[in-house]
CSV table of C-alpha atoms in Angstrom, one decimal:
chain,number,residue,atom,x,y,z
A,17,ALA,CA,12.7,-8.4,15.2
A,18,GLN,CA,12.6,-5.5,12.7
A,19,LYS,CA,13.4,-2.4,15.0
A,20,ILE,CA,13.0,0.2,11.8
A,21,THR,CA,10.5,0.0,9.3
A,22,GLN,CA,10.4,2.1,6.0
A,23,THR,CA,7.6,0.8,4.0
A,24,GLN,CA,8.3,3.0,0.8
A,25,PRO,CA,10.8,1.3,-1.2
A,26,GLY,CA,10.4,4.0,-3.9
A,27,MET,CA,8.9,7.6,-4.1
A,28,PHE,CA,8.6,10.2,-6.8
A,29,VAL,CA,7.9,13.9,-6.2
A,30,GLN,CA,7.7,16.9,-8.5
A,31,GLU,CA,10.5,19.7,-8.2
A,32,LYS,CA,9.6,22.2,-5.8
A,33,GLU,CA,7.1,20.0,-4.3
A,34,ALA,CA,7.1,18.7,-0.7
A,35,VAL,CA,7.6,14.9,0.3
A,36,THR,CA,7.1,12.7,3.3
A,37,LEU,CA,9.1,9.7,3.7
A,38,ASP,CA,7.9,7.2,6.4
A,39,CYS,CA,9.8,5.7,9.2
A,40,THR,CA,8.3,3.8,11.9
A,41,TYR,CA,10.2,2.3,14.9
A,42,ASP,CA,10.0,-0.4,17.6
A,43,THR,CA,11.5,0.1,21.1
A,44,SER,CA,10.9,-0.4,24.9
A,45,ASP,CA,13.7,1.7,26.0
A,46,PRO,CA,12.5,5.2,26.7
A,47,SER,CA,15.9,6.9,25.8
A,48,TYR,CA,16.5,6.7,22.2
A,49,GLY,CA,17.7,8.8,19.2
A,50,LEU,CA,16.1,8.8,15.6
A,51,PHE,CA,18.4,9.9,12.6
A,52,TRP,CA,17.8,10.3,9.1
A,53,TYR,CA,20.6,9.9,6.5
A,54,LYS,CA,20.9,10.6,2.8
A,55,GLN,CA,22.9,8.5,0.6
A,56,PRO,CA,23.6,9.5,-3.0
A,57,SER,CA,24.7,7.4,-5.7
A,58,SER,CA,28.2,8.4,-4.7
A,59,GLY,CA,27.7,6.1,-1.7
A,60,GLU,CA,28.5,8.4,1.2
A,61,MET,CA,25.9,8.2,4.2
A,62,ILE,CA,25.2,12.0,4.8
A,63,PHE,CA,23.6,13.1,8.2
A,64,LEU,CA,20.3,15.2,7.8
A,65,ILE,CA,18.3,15.2,11.0
A,66,TYR,CA,18.2,14.0,14.5
A,67,GLN,CA,15.3,13.7,17.1
A,68,GLY,CA,15.7,12.8,20.6
A,69,SER,CA,13.1,10.8,22.4
A,70,TYR,CA,12.8,13.4,25.0
A,71,ASP,CA,12.7,16.3,22.7
A,72,GLN,CA,9.5,18.2,23.2
A,73,GLN,CA,9.4,20.0,19.8
A,74,ASN,CA,10.0,18.4,16.3
A,75,ALA,CA,13.2,18.7,14.9
A,76,THR,CA,14.1,21.1,11.7
A,77,GLU,CA,17.1,21.7,9.6
A,78,GLY,CA,16.7,23.9,6.8
A,79,ARG,CA,14.5,22.1,4.2
A,80,TYR,CA,14.4,19.1,6.2
A,81,SER,CA,11.7,18.4,9.3
A,82,LEU,CA,11.0,15.5,11.2
A,83,ASN,CA,7.2,14.6,12.0
A,84,PHE,CA,7.8,13.1,15.2
A,85,GLN,CA,4.6,11.1,16.6
A,86,LYS,CA,6.1,9.2,19.7
A,87,ALA,CA,2.9,7.7,20.6
A,88,ARG,CA,2.6,6.0,16.9
A,89,LYS,CA,6.4,5.4,17.0
A,90,SER,CA,6.5,7.3,13.8
A,91,ALA,CA,9.6,9.6,12.8
A,92,ASN,CA,8.8,10.7,9.1
A,93,LEU,CA,11.0,12.8,7.3
A,94,VAL,CA,9.4,15.9,5.2
A,95,ILE,CA,11.5,17.6,2.5
A,96,SER,CA,10.2,20.9,1.6
A,97,ALA,CA,10.6,22.5,-2.1
A,98,SER,CA,12.3,19.4,-3.4
A,99,GLN,CA,15.3,19.9,-5.6
A,100,LEU,CA,16.8,17.7,-8.2
A,101,GLY,CA,19.8,17.2,-6.1
A,102,ASP,CA,17.5,15.4,-3.4
A,103,SER,CA,17.1,12.3,-5.7
A,104,ALA,CA,18.9,9.8,-3.5
A,105,MET,CA,18.5,6.9,-1.0
A,106,TYR,CA,17.2,8.0,2.6
A,107,PHE,CA,17.7,5.8,5.5
A,108,CYS,CA,16.0,6.1,8.9
A,109,ALA,CA,18.0,5.0,12.0
A,110,MET,CA,17.3,4.5,15.6
A,111,ARG,CA,19.8,4.4,18.5
A,112,GLU,CA,18.8,3.1,21.8
A,113,GLY,CA,20.0,4.8,25.0
A,114,GLY,CA,22.1,2.0,26.3
A,115,ASN,CA,23.4,0.7,22.7
A,116,ASN,CA,26.2,1.4,20.8
A,117,ASP,CA,24.8,0.2,17.4
A,118,MET,CA,22.7,2.3,15.2
A,119,ARG,CA,19.7,0.2,13.5
A,120,PHE,CA,18.9,1.2,9.9
A,121,GLY,CA,15.6,0.7,7.9
A,122,ALA,CA,15.9,-0.6,4.3
A,123,GLY,CA,15.8,2.9,2.9
A,124,THR,CA,13.4,4.7,0.4
A,125,ARG,CA,14.6,5.9,-3.0
A,126,LEU,CA,13.4,9.2,-3.6
A,127,THR,CA,13.4,10.4,-7.4
A,128,VAL,CA,12.8,14.0,-7.9
A,129,LYS,CA,11.2,14.9,-11.4
A,130,PRO,CA,11.9,18.2,-13.2
B,13,GLY,CA,37.3,20.3,8.3
B,14,ALA,CA,38.3,17.0,6.7
B,15,GLY,CA,35.3,14.2,6.9
B,16,VAL,CA,35.9,10.5,7.5
B,17,SER,CA,38.0,9.1,5.1
B,18,GLN,CA,38.4,5.2,3.8
B,19,THR,CA,40.8,3.5,1.6
B,20,PRO,CA,40.6,1.9,-0.7
B,21,SER,CA,37.6,3.0,-2.4
B,22,ASN,CA,37.3,-0.3,-4.3
B,23,LYS,CA,39.0,-3.5,-3.6
B,24,VAL,CA,38.5,-6.8,-5.5
B,25,THR,CA,40.0,-10.0,-4.1
B,26,GLU,CA,39.7,-13.6,-4.6
B,27,LYS,CA,38.0,-16.0,-2.2
B,28,GLY,CA,40.3,-17.2,0.2
B,29,LYS,CA,42.7,-14.0,0.6
B,30,TYR,CA,43.0,-11.8,3.3
B,31,VAL,CA,42.3,-8.2,3.1
B,32,GLU,CA,42.5,-4.8,5.2
B,33,LEU,CA,40.1,-1.9,5.0
B,34,ARG,CA,41.1,1.4,6.7
B,35,CYS,CA,39.4,4.1,8.3
B,36,ASP,CA,40.4,7.7,9.0
B,37,PRO,CA,37.9,9.4,11.4
B,38,ILE,CA,37.3,12.9,12.1
B,39,SER,CA,40.0,14.6,14.0
B,40,GLY,CA,39.1,14.8,17.8
B,41,HIS,CA,36.2,11.9,17.5
B,42,THR,CA,36.9,9.3,20.0
B,43,ALA,CA,34.3,6.9,18.9
B,44,LEU,CA,34.6,5.0,15.6
B,45,TYR,CA,32.1,2.4,14.1
B,46,TRP,CA,32.4,-0.2,11.2
B,47,TYR,CA,29.1,-1.0,9.5
B,48,ARG,CA,28.5,-3.6,6.4
B,49,GLN,CA,26.0,-2.4,3.6
B,50,SER,CA,24.8,-5.3,1.3
B,51,LEU,CA,23.1,-4.5,-2.0
B,52,GLY,CA,19.6,-2.8,-1.4
B,53,GLN,CA,19.7,-2.8,2.5
B,54,GLY,CA,20.7,-0.5,5.3
B,55,PRO,CA,23.9,-0.6,6.9
B,56,GLU,CA,24.3,-3.2,9.6
B,57,PHE,CA,26.6,-2.5,12.6
B,58,LEU,CA,29.8,-4.4,13.0
B,59,ILE,CA,32.0,-3.1,15.7
B,60,TYR,CA,32.3,0.1,17.8
B,61,PHE,CA,35.6,1.6,19.5
B,62,GLN,CA,35.8,4.0,22.2
B,63,GLY,CA,39.5,5.2,21.9
B,64,THR,CA,41.7,2.3,21.4
B,65,GLY,CA,39.5,-0.2,22.8
B,66,ALA,CA,36.7,-2.5,21.1
B,67,ALA,CA,33.9,-1.5,23.3
B,68,ASP,CA,31.0,-3.7,21.1
B,69,ASP,CA,32.1,-6.2,18.9
B,70,SER,CA,28.8,-7.8,18.9
B,71,GLY,CA,28.1,-7.4,15.0
B,72,LEU,CA,31.0,-9.0,13.7
B,73,PRO,CA,29.6,-12.1,11.9
B,74,ASN,CA,32.1,-14.6,12.7
B,75,ASP,CA,35.9,-14.8,13.8
B,76,ARG,CA,37.3,-14.1,10.1
B,77,PHE,CA,36.4,-10.6,10.9
B,78,PHE,CA,38.7,-8.3,13.3
B,79,ALA,CA,39.4,-4.8,13.7
B,80,VAL,CA,41.9,-2.7,15.6
B,81,ARG,CA,42.4,0.9,16.5
B,82,PRO,CA,45.9,1.0,18.1
B,83,GLU,CA,46.5,4.5,18.6
B,84,GLY,CA,42.8,5.7,18.9
B,85,SER,CA,42.4,7.2,15.7
B,86,VAL,CA,42.9,5.1,12.3
B,87,SER,CA,41.2,2.0,12.4
B,88,THR,CA,41.8,-1.0,10.2
B,89,LEU,CA,39.0,-3.8,9.4
B,90,LYS,CA,40.6,-7.2,8.7
B,91,ILE,CA,38.8,-10.0,7.0
B,92,GLN,CA,40.4,-13.5,6.7
B,93,ARG,CA,39.7,-16.2,4.4
B,94,THR,CA,37.4,-14.1,2.4
B,95,GLU,CA,34.1,-15.7,1.1
B,96,ARG,CA,32.0,-14.4,-1.8
B,97,GLY,CA,29.3,-13.5,0.9
B,98,ASP,CA,31.7,-11.0,2.3
B,99,SER,CA,31.3,-8.7,-0.8
B,100,ALA,CA,29.5,-5.5,0.4
B,101,VAL,CA,30.3,-1.9,0.9
B,102,TYR,CA,32.0,-1.2,4.3
B,103,LEU,CA,31.1,1.9,6.1
B,104,CYS,CA,33.0,3.6,8.7
B,105,ALA,CA,31.5,6.4,10.8
B,106,SER,CA,33.0,8.5,13.7
B,107,SER,CA,31.3,10.6,16.3
B,108,LEU,CA,32.5,13.0,19.0
B,109,GLY,CA,31.7,11.0,22.2
B,110,GLY,CA,30.0,7.7,21.6
B,111,GLY,CA,27.0,8.4,23.6
B,112,GLY,CA,23.5,7.2,22.6
B,113,THR,CA,22.4,10.6,20.9
B,114,ASP,CA,26.0,11.5,19.1
B,115,THR,CA,25.5,11.8,15.7
B,116,GLN,CA,27.8,9.5,13.6
B,117,TYR,CA,29.3,11.1,10.6
B,118,PHE,CA,30.2,8.6,7.6
B,119,GLY,CA,32.8,7.9,5.2
B,120,PRO,CA,32.6,7.3,1.5
B,121,GLY,CA,32.9,3.3,1.9
B,122,THR,CA,35.0,0.6,0.6
B,123,ARG,CA,33.3,-1.3,-2.0
B,124,LEU,CA,34.6,-5.1,-1.4
B,125,THR,CA,34.2,-7.9,-4.2
B,126,VAL,CA,35.1,-11.4,-3.5
B,127,LEU,CA,35.5,-13.4,-6.6
């Protein structure tokens, strides 16, 4: 069964605008972590932001914030003030408390237009 | 400090050959992971090391795949009798302790092409 779902294969955003990348997840484990990674064309997976299932507040890291809605099992990534360098694939991932593996979604390709 | 490094960056081999892919984790990270990423998909877990031991190899697709980490730092992923379906990017990641909320840091990957 698919644990992480990213429903947007591709997204476009105008430079300097904000964009939301969707991610929903499925787990019965009360303890889990949610991660977002950026993968530019060079191929390296770059860690962006983390949200723990017990965290009371939404995570923020600079221009990245995570809109965590636990009851809806969604963990959308918000990128504010988009830059041309933000153009890349973005992956949502989850790691359940007792597991060693991290499950990734299929990714969303973000293109920032000048 | 230095990130996770992987060599080679690209490997082209013929069907049936043996290949080794190397991963050098971030210094001090005890946990090391291998993932495989096929075109257009997210990475899929292969194996997890805690120190020198393979703590979880449930993601290895079959017995042609094997990985070692003899001294608890560098790891080698070994693929025997390669098949065209093994073509993918093989990603290595490391984390400080390996706990469920531990952030994994990835290397640039090795692109394997089996002809």
